[in-house]
PDB file of C-alpha atoms in Angstrom:
ATOM      1  CA  MET L   1     167.871 413.344  88.921  1.00  0.00           C
ATOM      2  CA  LYS L   2     167.822 417.225  88.274  1.00  0.00           C
ATOM      3  CA  SER L   3     170.670 419.560  87.579  1.00  0.00           C
ATOM      4  CA  HIS L   4     170.501 422.889  89.574  1.00  0.00           C
ATOM      5  CA  ILE L   5     171.930 426.075  88.612  1.00  0.00           C
ATOM      6  CA  SER L   6     172.167 429.371  90.790  1.00  0.00           C
ATOM      7  CA  THR L   7     172.068 432.407  89.112  1.00  0.00           C
ATOM      8  CA  ASP L   8     171.736 436.025  90.298  1.00  0.00           C
ATOM      9  CA  MET L   9     168.019 435.998  89.108  1.00  0.00           C
ATOM     10  CA  GLY L  10     167.173 432.510  90.312  1.00  0.00           C
ATOM     11  CA  GLU L  11     167.794 428.780  90.150  1.00  0.00           C
ATOM     12  CA  ILE L  12     167.404 427.089  86.728  1.00  0.00           C
ATOM     13  CA  ILE L  13     166.930 423.119  87.268  1.00  0.00           C
ATOM     14  CA  ILE L  14     167.478 420.765  84.203  1.00  0.00           C
ATOM     15  CA  ASP L  15     166.138 416.975  84.149  1.00  0.00           C
ATOM     16  CA  ASN L  16     169.308 414.695  83.638  1.00  0.00           C
ATOM     17  CA  GLU L  17     166.849 413.433  80.723  1.00  0.00           C
ATOM     18  CA  VAL L  18     166.810 416.295  78.898  1.00  0.00           C
ATOM     19  CA  ILE L  19     170.859 416.928  78.868  1.00  0.00           C
ATOM     20  CA  ALA L  20     171.146 412.884  77.886  1.00  0.00           C
ATOM     21  CA  LYS L  21     168.300 413.380  74.961  1.00  0.00           C
ATOM     22  CA  TYR L  22     170.472 416.870  73.970  1.00  0.00           C
ATOM     23  CA  ALA L  23     173.515 414.788  74.072  1.00  0.00           C
ATOM     24  CA  GLY L  24     172.258 411.883  72.070  1.00  0.00           C
ATOM     25  CA  SER L  25     171.113 414.012  69.265  1.00  0.00           C
ATOM     26  CA  ALA L  26     174.356 415.742  69.535  1.00  0.00           C
ATOM     27  CA  ALA L  27     176.170 412.279  69.026  1.00  0.00           C
ATOM     28  CA  VAL L  28     174.315 410.993  65.931  1.00  0.00           C
ATOM     29  CA  GLU L  29     175.160 414.394  63.924  1.00  0.00           C
ATOM     30  CA  CYS L  30     178.706 413.027  63.920  1.00  0.00           C
ATOM     31  CA  PHE L  31     180.606 411.448  61.256  1.00  0.00           C
ATOM     32  CA  GLY L  32     180.476 407.746  61.383  1.00  0.00           C
ATOM     33  CA  ILE L  33     178.027 407.243  64.108  1.00  0.00           C
ATOM     34  CA  VAL L  34     174.895 405.256  62.766  1.00  0.00           C
ATOM     35  CA  GLY L  35     172.700 405.521  66.010  1.00  0.00           C
ATOM     36  CA  MET L  36     172.853 405.204  69.851  1.00  0.00           C
ATOM     37  CA  ALA L  37     172.613 401.562  71.411  1.00  0.00           C
ATOM     38  CA  SER L  38     170.381 400.251  74.299  1.00  0.00           C
ATOM     39  CA  VAL L  39     172.077 397.438  75.700  1.00  0.00           C
ATOM     40  CA  ASN L  40     170.083 394.745  77.570  1.00  0.00           C
ATOM     41  CA  MET L  41     172.420 393.157  80.327  1.00  0.00           C
ATOM     42  CA  LYS L  42     170.362 390.649  81.288  1.00  0.00           C
ATOM     43  CA  GLU L  43     170.390 388.696  77.623  1.00  0.00           C
ATOM     44  CA  GLY L  44     173.300 390.809  76.233  1.00  0.00           C
ATOM     45  CA  LEU L  45     171.840 391.650  73.348  1.00  0.00           C
ATOM     46  CA  VAL L  46     172.431 395.548  71.511  1.00  0.00           C
ATOM     47  CA  LYS L  47     169.409 397.481  70.001  1.00  0.00           C
ATOM     48  CA  LEU L  48     169.830 400.418  67.667  1.00  0.00           C
ATOM     49  CA  LEU L  49     167.593 402.918  69.317  1.00  0.00           C
ATOM     50  CA  LYS L  50     165.036 404.922  66.729  1.00  0.00           C
ATOM     51  CA  LYS L  51     165.509 408.813  66.977  1.00  0.00           C
ATOM     52  CA  GLU L  52     162.496 408.988  69.452  1.00  0.00           C
ATOM     53  CA  SER L  53     163.955 406.934  72.300  1.00  0.00           C
ATOM     54  CA  ILE L  54     167.680 408.095  71.852  1.00  0.00           C
ATOM     55  CA  ARG L  55     168.495 408.878  75.420  1.00  0.00           C
ATOM     56  CA  HIS L  56     168.295 405.701  76.288  1.00  0.00           C
ATOM     57  CA  GLY L  57     171.634 405.066  74.958  1.00  0.00           C
ATOM     58  CA  VAL L  58     173.003 407.841  76.936  1.00  0.00           C
ATOM     59  CA  ASN L  59     173.390 407.771  80.655  1.00  0.00           C
ATOM     60  CA  VAL L  60     174.079 411.507  82.543  1.00  0.00           C
ATOM     61  CA  TYR L  61     175.429 411.926  85.866  1.00  0.00           C
ATOM     62  CA  VAL L  62     175.717 415.095  87.410  1.00  0.00           C
ATOM     63  CA  GLU L  63     177.945 416.453  90.417  1.00  0.00           C
ATOM     64  CA  ASP L  64     178.695 419.639  91.700  1.00  0.00           C
ATOM     65  CA  ASN L  65     177.524 421.371  88.761  1.00  0.00           C
ATOM     66  CA  SER L  66     179.755 418.878  86.593  1.00  0.00           C
ATOM     67  CA  ILE L  67     178.415 416.480  83.984  1.00  0.00           C
ATOM     68  CA  PHE L  68     179.674 413.209  83.541  1.00  0.00           C
ATOM     69  CA  ILE L  69     178.275 411.221  80.471  1.00  0.00           C
ATOM     70  CA  ASP L  70     178.591 407.724  79.140  1.00  0.00           C
ATOM     71  CA  LEU L  71     177.353 407.490  75.332  1.00  0.00           C
ATOM     72  CA  HIS L  72     176.265 404.028  74.121  1.00  0.00           C
ATOM     73  CA  ILE L  73     177.160 404.093  70.200  1.00  0.00           C
ATOM     74  CA  ILE L  74     177.141 401.866  66.853  1.00  0.00           C
ATOM     75  CA  VAL L  75     179.464 403.018  64.535  1.00  0.00           C
ATOM     76  CA  VAL L  76     179.821 402.304  60.576  1.00  0.00           C
ATOM     77  CA  TYR L  77     181.990 399.548  59.420  1.00  0.00           C
ATOM     78  CA  GLY L  78     185.431 400.514  58.221  1.00  0.00           C
ATOM     79  CA  VAL L  79     185.890 404.332  60.098  1.00  0.00           C
ATOM     80  CA  SER L  80     188.611 404.902  62.387  1.00  0.00           C
ATOM     81  CA  ILE L  81     186.904 404.157  66.049  1.00  0.00           C
ATOM     82  CA  ALA L  82     189.547 406.374  67.674  1.00  0.00           C
ATOM     83  CA  ALA L  83     188.903 409.230  65.187  1.00  0.00           C
ATOM     84  CA  VAL L  84     184.773 408.935  65.528  1.00  0.00           C
ATOM     85  CA  ALA L  85     185.307 408.756  69.206  1.00  0.00           C
ATOM     86  CA  GLU L  86     187.609 411.816  69.526  1.00  0.00           C
ATOM     87  CA  ASN L  87     185.370 413.730  67.099  1.00  0.00           C
ATOM     88  CA  LEU L  88     182.323 412.831  68.998  1.00  0.00           C
ATOM     89  CA  ILE L  89     183.743 413.720  72.627  1.00  0.00           C
ATOM     90  CA  GLU L  90     184.664 417.080  71.032  1.00  0.00           C
ATOM     91  CA  ASN L  91     181.262 418.122  69.555  1.00  0.00           C
ATOM     92  CA  VAL L  92     179.327 416.410  72.432  1.00  0.00           C
ATOM     93  CA  LYS L  93     181.023 418.411  74.987  1.00  0.00           C
ATOM     94  CA  TYR L  94     180.949 421.277  73.316  1.00  0.00           C
ATOM     95  CA  LYS L  95     177.209 421.524  72.288  1.00  0.00           C
ATOM     96  CA  VAL L  96     176.067 420.300  76.087  1.00  0.00           C
ATOM     97  CA  GLU L  97     178.222 422.969  77.875  1.00  0.00           C
ATOM     98  CA  GLU L  98     176.777 425.629  75.663  1.00  0.00           C
ATOM     99  CA  PHE L  99     173.065 424.305  76.112  1.00  0.00           C
ATOM    100  CA  THR L 100     173.486 423.465  80.092  1.00  0.00           C
ATOM    101  CA  GLY L 101     175.748 426.373  80.905  1.00  0.00           C
ATOM    102  CA  MET L 102     177.893 423.716  83.196  1.00  0.00           C
ATOM    103  CA  SER L 103     181.220 421.832  82.574  1.00  0.00           C
ATOM    104  CA  VAL L 104     181.657 418.438  81.127  1.00  0.00           C
ATOM    105  CA  MET L 105     184.064 416.816  82.982  1.00  0.00           C
ATOM    106  CA  LYS L 106     184.049 413.327  81.400  1.00  0.00           C
ATOM    107  CA  ILE L 107     182.680 411.389  78.262  1.00  0.00           C
ATOM    108  CA  ASN L 108     182.804 407.594  78.014  1.00  0.00           C
ATOM    109  CA  VAL L 109     182.459 406.134  74.756  1.00  0.00           C
ATOM    110  CA  LEU L 110     181.091 402.743  74.834  1.00  0.00           C
ATOM    111  CA  VAL L 111     181.012 401.155  71.211  1.00  0.00           C
ATOM    112  CA  GLU L 112     178.531 398.527  71.291  1.00  0.00           C
ATOM    113  CA  GLY L 113     178.349 397.437  67.806  1.00  0.00           C
ATOM    114  CA  VAL L 114     179.565 397.945  63.875  1.00  0.00           C
ATOM    115  CA  ARG L 115     176.935 397.909  61.140  1.00  0.00           C
ATOM    116  CA  ILE L 116     177.609 398.393  57.507  1.00  0.00           C
ATOM    117  CA  LEU L 117     175.746 401.025  55.636  1.00  0.00           C
ATOM    118  CA  ASP L 118     173.937 400.133  52.667  1.00  0.00           C
TER     119      ASP L 118
END
């Protein structure tokens, strides 16, 4: 799916996968995030994604030039999930809005796992 932005000079088309990759990159920069997660619904398994496939942990929906994002994350053991989620939402919302010029209406954070860092 693609997002369309009309300007005086023409139309800008952004693929939702581009927004997903950008949102995923912004998410992993946040404190307390180990990485993005991929969930295998059939087997109920959660897998930590590598940097090149980070967009698979992000679902992006666009309606009427408004963006809705689902972030599937794995957090560091011992951090406050509420504080990490609040920081994550604020950071991703700001960066995606600056990147696309569109409004982010909602970000859902789905914590899929916890990891102990060495």
